[in-house]
PDB file of C-alpha atoms in Angstrom:
ATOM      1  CA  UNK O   1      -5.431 -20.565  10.588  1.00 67.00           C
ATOM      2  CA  UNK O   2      -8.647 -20.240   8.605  1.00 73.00           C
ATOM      3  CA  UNK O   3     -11.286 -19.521  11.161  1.00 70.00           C
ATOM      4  CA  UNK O   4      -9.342 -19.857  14.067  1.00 76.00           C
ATOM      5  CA  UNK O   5      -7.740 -16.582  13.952  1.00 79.00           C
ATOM      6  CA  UNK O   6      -8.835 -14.842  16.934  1.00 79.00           C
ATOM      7  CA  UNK O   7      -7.800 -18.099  19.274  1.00 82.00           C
ATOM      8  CA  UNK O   8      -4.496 -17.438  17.586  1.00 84.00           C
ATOM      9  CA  UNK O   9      -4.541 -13.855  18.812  1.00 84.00           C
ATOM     10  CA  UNK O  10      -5.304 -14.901  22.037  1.00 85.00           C
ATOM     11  CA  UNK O  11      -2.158 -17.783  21.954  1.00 88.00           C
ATOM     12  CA  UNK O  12      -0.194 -14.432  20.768  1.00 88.00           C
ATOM     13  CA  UNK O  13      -0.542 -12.082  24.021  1.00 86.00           C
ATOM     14  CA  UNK O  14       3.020 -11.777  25.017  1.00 89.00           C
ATOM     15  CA  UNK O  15       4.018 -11.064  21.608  1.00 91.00           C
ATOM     16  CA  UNK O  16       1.556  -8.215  21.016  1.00 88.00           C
ATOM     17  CA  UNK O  17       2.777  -6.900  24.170  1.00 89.00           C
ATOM     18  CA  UNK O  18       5.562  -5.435  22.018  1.00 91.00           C
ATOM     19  CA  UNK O  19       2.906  -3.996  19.978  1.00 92.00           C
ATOM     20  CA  UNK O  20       5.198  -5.274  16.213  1.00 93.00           C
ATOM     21  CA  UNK O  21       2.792  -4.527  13.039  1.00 93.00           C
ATOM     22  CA  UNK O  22       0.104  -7.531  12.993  1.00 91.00           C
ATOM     23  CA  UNK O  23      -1.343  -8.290   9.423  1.00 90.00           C
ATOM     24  CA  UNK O  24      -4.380 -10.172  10.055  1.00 86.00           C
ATOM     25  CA  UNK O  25      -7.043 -11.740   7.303  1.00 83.00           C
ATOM     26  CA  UNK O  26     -10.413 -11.522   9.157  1.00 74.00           C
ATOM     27  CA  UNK O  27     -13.734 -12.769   7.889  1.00 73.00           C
ATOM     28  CA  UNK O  28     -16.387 -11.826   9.951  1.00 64.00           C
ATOM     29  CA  UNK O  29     -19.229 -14.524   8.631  1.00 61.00           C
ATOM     30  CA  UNK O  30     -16.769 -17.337  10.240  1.00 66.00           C
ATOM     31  CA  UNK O  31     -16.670 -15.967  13.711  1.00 61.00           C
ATOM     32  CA  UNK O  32     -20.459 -14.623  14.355  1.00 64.00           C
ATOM     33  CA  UNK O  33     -22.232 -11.935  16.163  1.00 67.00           C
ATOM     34  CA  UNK O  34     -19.165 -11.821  19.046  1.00 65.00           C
ATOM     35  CA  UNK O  35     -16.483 -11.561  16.320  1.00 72.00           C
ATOM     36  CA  UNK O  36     -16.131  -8.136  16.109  1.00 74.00           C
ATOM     37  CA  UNK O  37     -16.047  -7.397  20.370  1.00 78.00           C
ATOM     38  CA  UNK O  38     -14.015 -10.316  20.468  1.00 80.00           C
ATOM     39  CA  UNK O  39     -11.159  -9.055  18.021  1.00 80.00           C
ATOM     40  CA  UNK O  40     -11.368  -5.625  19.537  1.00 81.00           C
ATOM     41  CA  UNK O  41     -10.885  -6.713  22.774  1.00 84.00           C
ATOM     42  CA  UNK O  42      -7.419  -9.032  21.943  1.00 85.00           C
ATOM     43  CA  UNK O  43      -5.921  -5.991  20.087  1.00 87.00           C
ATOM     44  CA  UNK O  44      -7.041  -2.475  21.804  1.00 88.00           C
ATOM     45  CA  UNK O  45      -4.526  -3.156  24.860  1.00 88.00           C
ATOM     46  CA  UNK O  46      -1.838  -3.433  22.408  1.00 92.00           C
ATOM     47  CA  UNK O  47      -2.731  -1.233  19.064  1.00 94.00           C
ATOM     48  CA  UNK O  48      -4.145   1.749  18.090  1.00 95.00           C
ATOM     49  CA  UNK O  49      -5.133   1.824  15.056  1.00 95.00           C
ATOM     50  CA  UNK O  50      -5.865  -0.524  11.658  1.00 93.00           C
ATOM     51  CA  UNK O  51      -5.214  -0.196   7.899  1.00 92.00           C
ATOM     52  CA  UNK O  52      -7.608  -2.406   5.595  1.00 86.00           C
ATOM     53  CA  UNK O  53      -4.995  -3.081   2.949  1.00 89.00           C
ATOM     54  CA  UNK O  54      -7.126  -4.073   0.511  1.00 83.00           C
ATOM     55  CA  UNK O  55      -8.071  -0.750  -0.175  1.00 81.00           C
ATOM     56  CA  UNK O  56      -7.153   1.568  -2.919  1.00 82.00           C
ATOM     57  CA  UNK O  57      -7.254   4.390  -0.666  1.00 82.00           C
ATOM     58  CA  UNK O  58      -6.003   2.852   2.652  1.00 80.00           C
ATOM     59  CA  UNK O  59      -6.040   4.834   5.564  1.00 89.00           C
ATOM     60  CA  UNK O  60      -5.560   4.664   9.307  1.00 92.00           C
ATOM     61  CA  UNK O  61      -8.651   3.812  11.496  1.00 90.00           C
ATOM     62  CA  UNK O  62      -8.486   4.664  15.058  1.00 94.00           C
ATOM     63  CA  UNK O  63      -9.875   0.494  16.732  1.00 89.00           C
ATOM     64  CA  UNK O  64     -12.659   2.321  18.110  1.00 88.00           C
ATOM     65  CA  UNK O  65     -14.093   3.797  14.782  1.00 88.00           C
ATOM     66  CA  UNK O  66     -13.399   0.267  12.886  1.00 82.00           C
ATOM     67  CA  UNK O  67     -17.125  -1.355  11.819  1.00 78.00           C
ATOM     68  CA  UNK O  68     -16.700  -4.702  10.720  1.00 73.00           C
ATOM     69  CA  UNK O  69     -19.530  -6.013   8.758  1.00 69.00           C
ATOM     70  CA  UNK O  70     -19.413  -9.648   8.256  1.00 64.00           C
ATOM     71  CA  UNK O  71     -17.202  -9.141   5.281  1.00 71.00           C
ATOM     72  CA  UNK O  72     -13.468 -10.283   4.752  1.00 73.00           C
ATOM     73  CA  UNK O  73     -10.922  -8.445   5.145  1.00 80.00           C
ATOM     74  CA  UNK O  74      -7.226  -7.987   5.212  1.00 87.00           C
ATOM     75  CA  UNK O  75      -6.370  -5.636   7.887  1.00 90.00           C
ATOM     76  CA  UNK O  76      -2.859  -4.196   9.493  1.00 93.00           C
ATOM     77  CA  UNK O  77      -2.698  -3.379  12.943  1.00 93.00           C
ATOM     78  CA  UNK O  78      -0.812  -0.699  14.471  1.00 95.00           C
ATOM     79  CA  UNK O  79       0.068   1.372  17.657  1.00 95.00           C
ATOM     80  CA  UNK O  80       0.498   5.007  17.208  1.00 93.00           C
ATOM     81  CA  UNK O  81       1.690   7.092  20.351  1.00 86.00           C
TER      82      UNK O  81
END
C-alpha cells in the first residue's frame, strides 16, 4: 500500500469501528503538509493512543500529543478506556 495508506484507512472505517490494534507504516514525506490532520482525523474516532515501535524505548502517546515530522515511521494504534 506504499503511499496509499491513509485511502486504505479510510476503505477500513467499519473495521476500526471495533477499535482491533492497527500497525500502520507511515511516511510523512509521501503524503504532504495534510498528512498528519489527515491520519489523525481517520483514527481519533476509533483509538486513543499510538506506540512508534521502532523505538527502543516505546511508549504510549495519547493521538493528540503525536508530532509527526515528515519522517517514517512504524506506528501501533490503540484505544485505551
Amino acid at each position: 500500500i506504499e503511499g496509499h495508506e491513509l485511502t486504505a484507512l479510510e476503505g477500513m472505517r467499519e473495521v476500526m469501528r471495533a477499535s482491533p490494534p492497527l500497525l500502520l507504516e507511515y511516511s510523512g514525506h509521501v503524503h504532504g503538509a495534510s498528512g498528519p490532520s489527515r491520519l489523525a482525523g481517520l483514527l481519533r474516532e476509533h483509538y486513543t493512543h499510538a506506540v512508534n515501535v521502532r523505538r527502543q524505548d516505546p511508549t504510549l502517546i495519547p493521538l493528540e500529543q503525536m508530532k509527526l515530522e515528515g519522517r517514517q515511521y512504524d506506528f501501533m494504534f490503540v484505544r485505551i478506556p
